[in-house]
Amino acid sequence: MEVEKITEEAPEVKTFRLKFKNHEDAEKFEFKAGQFGEYSVMGEGESTFCIASAPTRKGYIECTFRKAGRVTGALANLEEGETIGFRGPYGNIFPIDEWKGKNLLYIAGGIALPPMRCVIWNTLDLRENYKDITIIYGARTVNDLVYKQELKEWDERPDVKLVTTVDPGGETPDWKGEVGFVPTVLEKIAPSSKDTIAIVCGPPIMIKYTFPVLEKLGFTEDTIFTTLENRMKCGFGKCGRCNVGKYFVCKDGPVFTYKQLKELPDEY
Amino acid sequence: MELERKLIKKASLEKLYQKLQANGNKIFAPIIKDGKTEFHYNPSYAEVTYDHIQTIQSLKNTVFPKIENLVRFTTDRNGTEVTEVDLAKVPSLVLWGAHPCDAAGFKALKSIFMWDYKDEYFNSRMNKMVVIGLSCYKCDDNCFCTSVGLNPGATNGSDILLTKLSTGDYLAEIITEKGKEIVNAAAELFEAAPAEAKEGNLAQVKQQFSHEKVTKNLAGAFEHPFWVENSLRCIGCGACAFVCPACACFDIQDETKGKTGKRLRCWDSCGFGLFTIHTSGHNPREVQSQRWRQRIMHKFSYMPERNESLGCIGCGRCSRACPVDMNILEQLIALEKIQ
Amino acid sequence: MESIRKRAKELLDSKQVQVIIGYENGTSNKVRASFIKDSAQVDKLIYDERCTQNLALYLVKHEVKHLGKMGIVATIPAMRTINMLISEEQVKPENIVVLGIGEDGKLLDFPDLTVMESFLQKANIELTAKDKEAIEKLKKMTTQEKFDYWSNALETCFKCYACRSACPLCYCTRCAVECNQPQWIPVQASKNGNYEWHMLRAMHLSGRCVSCGDCGRACPLDIPVHLLTMHMAEESKRLFGVDSGLSMKMESVLSNYKLDDKDNFIL
């Protein structure tokens, strides 16, 4: 795929807009919100990221990554017009059709907004299908918030409630959002659980602390969704590294309900 | 269904070997070299041995090589050119003298590689392979095939199974179409079935646990103190996984040389500390006891449930290879009894 | 054997240690590491000529350290390893009690670790006859012969890293082979990659290896990888006069510079 556009999101974080070089591949390619792919730089290897753009936006896909290792380091060195490899889509999906007529509460932390951005835009593009949409997004510092342009856009939209927060100490003098960890801010805002689906995505530690808060707010186990990101290589249930108990995050996930997670051993 | 039985004389066995070799097949057969019995490619028939209990390494390398070339690529100023590997070029292979447990090992691998997404690299190697099995007439105290639903004369996985008879000649059981083709193409070497029964010529491997019971117990044993107590001496190497006929975990790595390169699939092990580590540094399986648990759980709990196959064929290689005596049989016997 | 059990019981009962790392009978007439936490279990402990594993390995294992203070049954190579681990600040002397075993297989009385230090000054590590012979044979080879020997021997390696895991001085949580920016050593078990890995291992252990031989014993494919590190140990002694593991304040030969270091290798 060709890197059509590169956006710098935060320090070391970039978004690539990718276009299929081959017209037939582009025609054939279909995916749904929640799925992921394997992105590769030949000679360096492959890396796993969720598709960060919505399936309602045709003709391209986007991925957002933080430069952290060998492959992401090589990806970060690419320029617009260069080519990368892509395999996918893999994994299961967010059941957005089943969420029709409900309120949606998105809760994301740090570099975990990208896997959620796909489903956020997907539901925003089908806005009439859903009632209130709330997004709570936190990062370590103001600088670490990704998709700053889109956050602004969501903030300005009358049909979206956006709450941004940064960890204590991560604020700047002109920061107007919240200060505090995501679970704390969630408790403070206390959104209603009535007719609401909560979608949580973040580092394992954030997820583990957010679930109890949601339960306290009255969310039931099957109305809370998350997406896991275990280390992967193959993407289709063979290489043996992403399993949590008997489930493969790459096949049975990455999207799980809290109910499913509770049945899984603590191995994520 | 009753299997077709024939007799093949000791002298004819050599002729069959040579015939298969002359027909352009690669042959993978056990020989003794530097005091160790291992399978080697295309040995002369005089070198081939039938007397080993078990080779150190499994035979999975034939269908799941320790390095599998997935694609080739060339990078230059105009971009990257990717070339698929031509799987039609995979050579025909005869696996000569595989023990019944090893033959069954391919079934276990198949249950992983052909589950859901079909792995073409594995499949094309499997399709090009013929397994001429050899029943075991001896065993050691690491063998436990009878505890995992197999036996020293099990036919499952072989195309032809040979069993040495008291006369020194061999009973040939013809199990699959591939096996039939070989027999038909060398009909002059096979004779009418012998009167002697196979059973008296097999090793006696005592059943030591019920794998069904182990699987049942494991379902509720994730948090059991057993794992920490019994893995303190485990040093976290990959010896058990790499000699195992059913371990299939792999890594994908690129290798480049100047402008050209290959994307490779190579063996990996769930026992390695960094196997599951996230980019963030978070590691879902942080300590060795969790990794040991994964190894046993995968083989005796997850695979039976997801892949409809056990991930263990009772060959005992891991126990023999382990530098610190993490004996899998001992642990499975204990797991059959845990509460 | 009885004296080991008695000492182990004393240490556990008086709560001087929470675990005794020793040897017990394993399967198929093998012996293996044993972790005794309860003094009622001390009779499991054994010691005989089969007990060769260097148990100092477990002093740096997370789950063993977690048990508390450790008493360790240590052969001479293990005692020298303990000195190395203390020198490299991987083990705190106050967290361990050493049940040393002398050349005669008898329990040594070490009131504290300095006594162990002085004992080690006089204790030699005897290589096995087989290893001595193999080393002599290698020494007689030409450079090309040596290269061919090792290329051939290492080609079968499938990189299970049993050599690394069995070595008490290979304690890095992220080994150089796992550092991939840049990728120093190829991950796959290819001919060149294997060669590079074993050379790297030998170099990282130069001047540190105590010649316990556990890396070679651990190899499931019987590749004599211990001959590489043993040779480097011998070279460190020859070139720098350093015999590793003799004291708790060893300086690493290859990461320290001294004015009187030989420089005749500089062209």
Tab-separated table of C-alpha atoms in Angstrom, chain A:
chain	number	residue	atom	x	y	z
A	1	MET	CA	0.000	0.000	0.000
A	2	GLU	CA	1.100	3.512	-0.643
A	3	VAL	CA	1.590	5.959	2.194
A	4	GLU	CA	-0.582	8.763	0.912
A	5	LYS	CA	-0.446	11.110	3.861
A	6	ILE	CA	1.456	11.297	7.121
A	7	THR	CA	0.162	13.203	10.143
A	8	GLU	CA	2.264	13.855	13.222
A	9	GLU	CA	-0.088	13.285	16.142
A	10	ALA	CA	2.116	13.535	19.206
A	11	PRO	CA	5.790	13.015	19.987
A	12	GLU	CA	6.828	9.840	18.140
A	13	VAL	CA	3.220	9.165	17.124
A	14	LYS	CA	2.234	9.244	13.468
A	15	THR	CA	-0.848	8.473	11.424
A	16	PHE	CA	-0.474	7.006	7.968
A	17	ARG	CA	-3.216	7.234	5.381
A	18	LEU	CA	-2.741	4.217	3.139
A	19	LYS	CA	-4.082	3.520	-0.326
A	20	PHE	CA	-3.945	0.249	-2.190
A	21	LYS	CA	-1.560	0.428	-5.114
A	22	ASN	CA	-3.501	-2.221	-6.938
A	23	HIS	CA	-7.020	-1.192	-7.974
A	24	GLU	CA	-8.380	-4.741	-7.663
A	25	ASP	CA	-7.127	-5.059	-4.098
A	26	ALA	CA	-8.836	-1.786	-3.278
A	27	GLU	CA	-12.116	-3.037	-4.762
A	28	LYS	CA	-11.966	-6.323	-2.908
A	29	PHE	CA	-10.924	-4.938	0.444
A	30	GLU	CA	-13.578	-4.728	3.108
A	31	PHE	CA	-13.323	-4.428	6.854
A	32	LYS	CA	-15.392	-3.565	9.876
A	33	ALA	CA	-14.757	-1.476	12.960
A	34	GLY	CA	-12.518	-3.234	15.475
A	35	GLN	CA	-10.428	-5.237	13.060
A	36	PHE	CA	-6.659	-5.022	12.774
A	37	GLY	CA	-3.923	-5.628	10.252
A	38	GLU	CA	-0.260	-6.515	9.962
A	39	TYR	CA	1.760	-3.630	8.537
A	40	SER	CA	5.205	-4.341	7.241
A	41	VAL	CA	8.430	-2.826	6.079
A	42	MET	CA	10.274	-5.452	4.078
A	43	GLY	CA	13.585	-6.145	5.687
A	44	GLU	CA	12.451	-5.044	9.123
A	45	GLY	CA	9.334	-7.072	9.836
A	46	GLU	CA	5.657	-6.701	10.648
A	47	SER	CA	3.769	-4.820	13.293
A	48	THR	CA	0.168	-5.160	14.451
A	49	PHE	CA	-2.197	-2.180	14.683
A	50	CYS	CA	-5.932	-1.747	14.571
A	51	ILE	CA	-7.307	-0.058	11.513
A	52	ALA	CA	-7.891	3.441	12.848
A	53	SER	CA	-10.105	4.806	10.098
A	54	ALA	CA	-13.793	4.060	9.747
A	55	PRO	CA	-15.123	1.578	7.184
A	56	THR	CA	-17.583	4.306	6.193
A	57	ARG	CA	-14.639	6.300	4.789
A	58	LYS	CA	-13.949	4.485	1.547
A	59	GLY	CA	-10.831	4.360	-0.552
A	60	TYR	CA	-8.211	4.353	2.160
A	61	ILE	CA	-7.322	3.030	5.584
A	62	GLU	CA	-5.404	4.723	8.340
A	63	CYS	CA	-3.211	3.453	11.092
A	64	THR	CA	-1.645	5.282	14.008
A	65	PHE	CA	1.457	4.055	15.765
A	66	ARG	CA	4.072	5.120	18.250
A	67	LYS	CA	7.695	4.681	17.250
A	68	ALA	CA	8.828	2.063	19.744
A	69	GLY	CA	10.616	-0.829	18.113
A	70	ARG	CA	12.373	-2.025	15.014
A	71	VAL	CA	9.347	-2.064	12.707
A	72	THR	CA	7.658	1.073	13.987
A	73	GLY	CA	11.061	2.764	13.828
A	74	ALA	CA	11.331	1.852	10.152
A	75	LEU	CA	7.731	2.916	9.501
A	76	ALA	CA	8.415	6.258	11.148
A	77	ASN	CA	11.268	6.858	8.713
A	78	LEU	CA	9.025	6.504	5.658
A	79	GLU	CA	7.895	9.458	3.621
A	80	GLU	CA	4.712	10.128	1.726
A	81	GLY	CA	4.634	8.205	-1.520
A	82	GLU	CA	6.560	5.236	-0.181
A	83	THR	CA	5.183	1.701	0.025
A	84	ILE	CA	4.448	-0.573	2.941
A	85	GLY	CA	3.048	-4.095	3.113
A	86	PHE	CA	-0.361	-4.861	4.603
A	87	ARG	CA	-2.107	-8.099	5.566
A	88	GLY	CA	-5.610	-8.099	6.914
A	89	PRO	CA	-8.178	-7.437	8.041
A	90	TYR	CA	-8.057	-9.855	10.953
A	91	GLY	CA	-10.075	-10.376	14.093
A	92	ASN	CA	-13.647	-9.746	15.153
A	93	ILE	CA	-15.660	-6.535	15.209
A	94	PHE	CA	-17.562	-4.114	17.390
A	95	PRO	CA	-21.244	-5.101	17.007
A	96	ILE	CA	-22.376	-1.584	16.120
A	97	ASP	CA	-25.584	-2.821	14.494
A	98	GLU	CA	-26.682	-4.220	17.835
A	99	TRP	CA	-25.986	-0.883	19.487
A	100	LYS	CA	-28.601	0.921	17.374
A	101	GLY	CA	-30.841	3.154	19.439
A	102	LYS	CA	-28.496	3.264	22.392
A	103	ASN	CA	-26.210	5.839	23.996
A	104	LEU	CA	-22.515	5.261	23.434
A	105	LEU	CA	-19.802	5.991	25.971
A	106	TYR	CA	-16.249	5.779	24.653
A	107	ILE	CA	-13.417	5.672	27.176
A	108	ALA	CA	-9.838	5.664	25.902
A	109	GLY	CA	-6.373	6.184	27.300
A	110	GLY	CA	-3.168	7.230	25.585
A	111	ILE	CA	-2.232	5.490	22.379
A	112	ALA	CA	-5.407	3.394	22.719
A	113	LEU	CA	-7.575	6.038	21.087
A	114	PRO	CA	-6.567	4.876	17.587
A	115	PRO	CA	-8.208	1.424	17.903
A	116	MET	CA	-11.323	3.238	19.078
A	117	ARG	CA	-11.239	6.039	16.544
A	118	CYS	CA	-12.420	3.568	13.924
A	119	VAL	CA	-15.622	2.757	15.747
A	120	ILE	CA	-16.115	6.370	16.882
A	121	TRP	CA	-16.113	7.680	13.327
A	122	ASN	CA	-18.111	4.694	12.180
A	123	THR	CA	-20.900	5.530	14.622
A	124	LEU	CA	-20.585	9.269	14.025
A	125	ASP	CA	-20.996	8.667	10.306
A	126	LEU	CA	-24.157	6.725	11.120
A	127	ARG	CA	-25.095	9.291	13.775
A	128	GLU	CA	-28.854	8.884	13.377
A	129	ASN	CA	-28.620	5.291	14.584
A	130	TYR	CA	-27.466	6.258	18.059
A	131	LYS	CA	-28.578	8.493	20.890
A	132	ASP	CA	-26.013	10.398	23.022
A	133	ILE	CA	-22.368	9.886	22.215
A	134	THR	CA	-19.823	10.664	24.930
A	135	ILE	CA	-16.072	10.370	24.566
A	136	ILE	CA	-13.717	10.383	27.548
A	137	TYR	CA	-10.105	10.479	26.505
A	138	GLY	CA	-7.036	10.731	28.689
A	139	ALA	CA	-3.304	10.815	28.113
A	140	ARG	CA	-0.234	11.233	30.251
A	141	THR	CA	0.376	14.838	29.154
A	142	VAL	CA	-1.279	17.354	26.891
A	143	ASN	CA	1.421	16.659	24.369
A	144	ASP	CA	0.608	12.955	24.327
A	145	LEU	CA	-3.010	13.452	23.264
A	146	VAL	CA	-3.382	12.116	19.746
A	147	TYR	CA	-5.750	13.301	16.965
A	148	LYS	CA	-5.691	16.862	18.313
A	149	GLN	CA	-7.498	18.158	15.229
A	150	GLU	CA	-10.270	15.603	15.578
A	151	LEU	CA	-10.597	16.186	19.305
A	152	LYS	CA	-11.274	19.817	18.450
A	153	GLU	CA	-13.795	18.776	15.851
A	154	TRP	CA	-15.593	16.429	18.259
A	155	ASP	CA	-15.534	19.078	20.936
A	156	GLU	CA	-17.247	21.541	18.620
A	157	ARG	CA	-19.903	19.091	17.474
A	158	PRO	CA	-23.171	19.615	19.323
A	159	ASP	CA	-24.029	15.922	19.026
A	160	VAL	CA	-20.899	14.705	20.817
A	161	LYS	CA	-19.868	15.211	24.410
A	162	LEU	CA	-16.078	15.140	24.692
A	163	VAL	CA	-14.151	15.070	27.960
A	164	THR	CA	-10.385	15.121	27.752
A	165	THR	CA	-8.094	14.615	30.694
A	166	VAL	CA	-4.393	14.391	31.430
A	167	ASP	CA	-2.594	12.674	34.279
A	168	PRO	CA	-1.762	14.950	37.215
A	169	GLY	CA	1.378	16.869	36.321
A	170	GLY	CA	0.784	16.464	32.605
A	171	GLU	CA	-1.236	19.655	32.221
A	172	THR	CA	-0.043	22.884	30.611
A	173	PRO	CA	-0.957	26.382	31.906
A	174	ASP	CA	-3.636	26.850	29.245
A	175	TRP	CA	-5.107	23.324	29.581
A	176	LYS	CA	-8.887	23.534	29.809
A	177	GLY	CA	-9.694	19.866	30.170
A	178	GLU	CA	-9.743	17.687	33.234
A	179	VAL	CA	-6.727	16.675	35.281
A	180	GLY	CA	-6.768	13.142	36.679
A	181	PHE	CA	-6.614	9.511	35.694
A	182	VAL	CA	-9.300	8.186	33.396
A	183	PRO	CA	-11.127	6.019	35.980
A	184	THR	CA	-11.257	8.956	38.407
A	185	VAL	CA	-12.591	11.333	35.782
A	186	LEU	CA	-15.145	8.740	34.743
A	187	GLU	CA	-16.342	8.476	38.339
A	188	LYS	CA	-16.577	12.238	38.571
A	189	ILE	CA	-18.588	12.660	35.366
A	190	ALA	CA	-20.680	9.631	36.232
A	191	PRO	CA	-22.484	9.109	32.923
A	192	SER	CA	-25.765	7.262	33.113
A	193	SER	CA	-25.687	3.569	32.344
A	194	LYS	CA	-29.268	3.539	31.156
A	195	ASP	CA	-29.502	2.283	27.565
A	196	THR	CA	-25.790	2.837	27.237
A	197	ILE	CA	-22.952	0.821	25.795
A	198	ALA	CA	-19.496	1.538	27.185
A	199	ILE	CA	-16.436	0.939	25.027
A	200	VAL	CA	-13.148	0.969	26.909
A	201	CYS	CA	-9.717	0.891	25.409
A	202	GLY	CA	-6.403	1.572	27.056
A	203	PRO	CA	-3.391	0.055	28.691
A	204	PRO	CA	-4.217	-3.100	30.719
A	205	ILE	CA	-3.860	-1.214	33.985
A	206	MET	CA	-6.380	1.454	32.938
A	207	ILE	CA	-8.836	-1.167	31.763
A	208	LYS	CA	-8.581	-3.057	35.032
A	209	TYR	CA	-9.364	0.087	37.064
A	210	THR	CA	-12.099	1.363	34.767
A	211	PHE	CA	-14.334	-1.717	34.822
A	212	PRO	CA	-15.200	-1.499	38.543
A	213	VAL	CA	-16.136	2.175	38.117
A	214	LEU	CA	-18.444	1.289	35.247
A	215	GLU	CA	-20.025	-1.470	37.301
A	216	LYS	CA	-20.590	1.005	40.109
A	217	LEU	CA	-22.327	3.269	37.604
A	218	GLY	CA	-24.708	0.422	36.844
A	219	PHE	CA	-23.245	-0.911	33.604
A	220	THR	CA	-23.783	-4.629	33.235
A	221	GLU	CA	-21.021	-6.932	32.087
A	222	ASP	CA	-22.399	-7.387	28.602
A	223	THR	CA	-22.779	-3.667	27.922
A	224	ILE	CA	-19.051	-3.026	28.379
A	225	PHE	CA	-16.769	-3.662	25.407
A	226	THR	CA	-13.036	-3.467	25.099
A	227	THR	CA	-10.352	-4.322	22.608
A	228	LEU	CA	-7.223	-6.178	23.710
A	229	GLU	CA	-3.838	-5.798	22.146
A	230	ASN	CA	-1.657	-8.785	22.946
A	231	ARG	CA	1.603	-9.352	21.162
A	232	MET	CA	0.949	-11.011	17.815
A	233	LYS	CA	2.882	-12.304	14.862
A	234	CYS	CA	0.619	-14.209	12.494
A	235	GLY	CA	-2.812	-12.675	13.017
A	236	PHE	CA	-4.728	-15.880	12.411
A	237	GLY	CA	-4.456	-18.160	15.411
A	238	LYS	CA	-1.288	-20.109	14.754
A	239	CYS	CA	1.853	-18.485	16.082
A	240	GLY	CA	0.817	-19.062	19.673
A	241	ARG	CA	1.543	-15.805	21.423
A	242	CYS	CA	-1.651	-13.786	21.781
A	243	ASN	CA	-3.801	-16.349	23.537
A	244	VAL	CA	-5.513	-15.550	26.806
A	245	GLY	CA	-6.444	-18.956	28.106
A	246	LYS	CA	-8.050	-20.843	25.268
A	247	TYR	CA	-8.997	-17.719	23.321
A	248	PHE	CA	-6.849	-16.125	20.668
A	249	VAL	CA	-6.968	-12.350	20.757
A	250	CYS	CA	-6.355	-12.392	16.991
A	251	LYS	CA	-9.248	-14.766	16.179
A	252	ASP	CA	-11.763	-14.503	19.002
A	253	GLY	CA	-10.882	-10.871	19.671
A	254	PRO	CA	-9.583	-8.250	19.726
A	255	VAL	CA	-13.072	-7.086	20.778
A	256	PHE	CA	-14.352	-8.666	23.986
A	257	THR	CA	-17.179	-7.824	26.361
A	258	TYR	CA	-16.397	-7.432	30.031
A	259	LYS	CA	-18.477	-10.552	30.569
A	260	GLN	CA	-16.152	-12.527	28.317
A	261	LEU	CA	-13.083	-11.013	29.936
A	262	LYS	CA	-14.265	-12.073	33.366
A	263	GLU	CA	-14.356	-15.647	32.142
A	264	LEU	CA	-10.824	-15.362	30.815
A	265	PRO	CA	-7.802	-15.986	32.990
A	266	ASP	CA	-5.795	-12.914	33.954
A	267	GLU	CA	-3.272	-13.229	31.165
A	268	TYR	CA	-3.576	-9.992	29.223
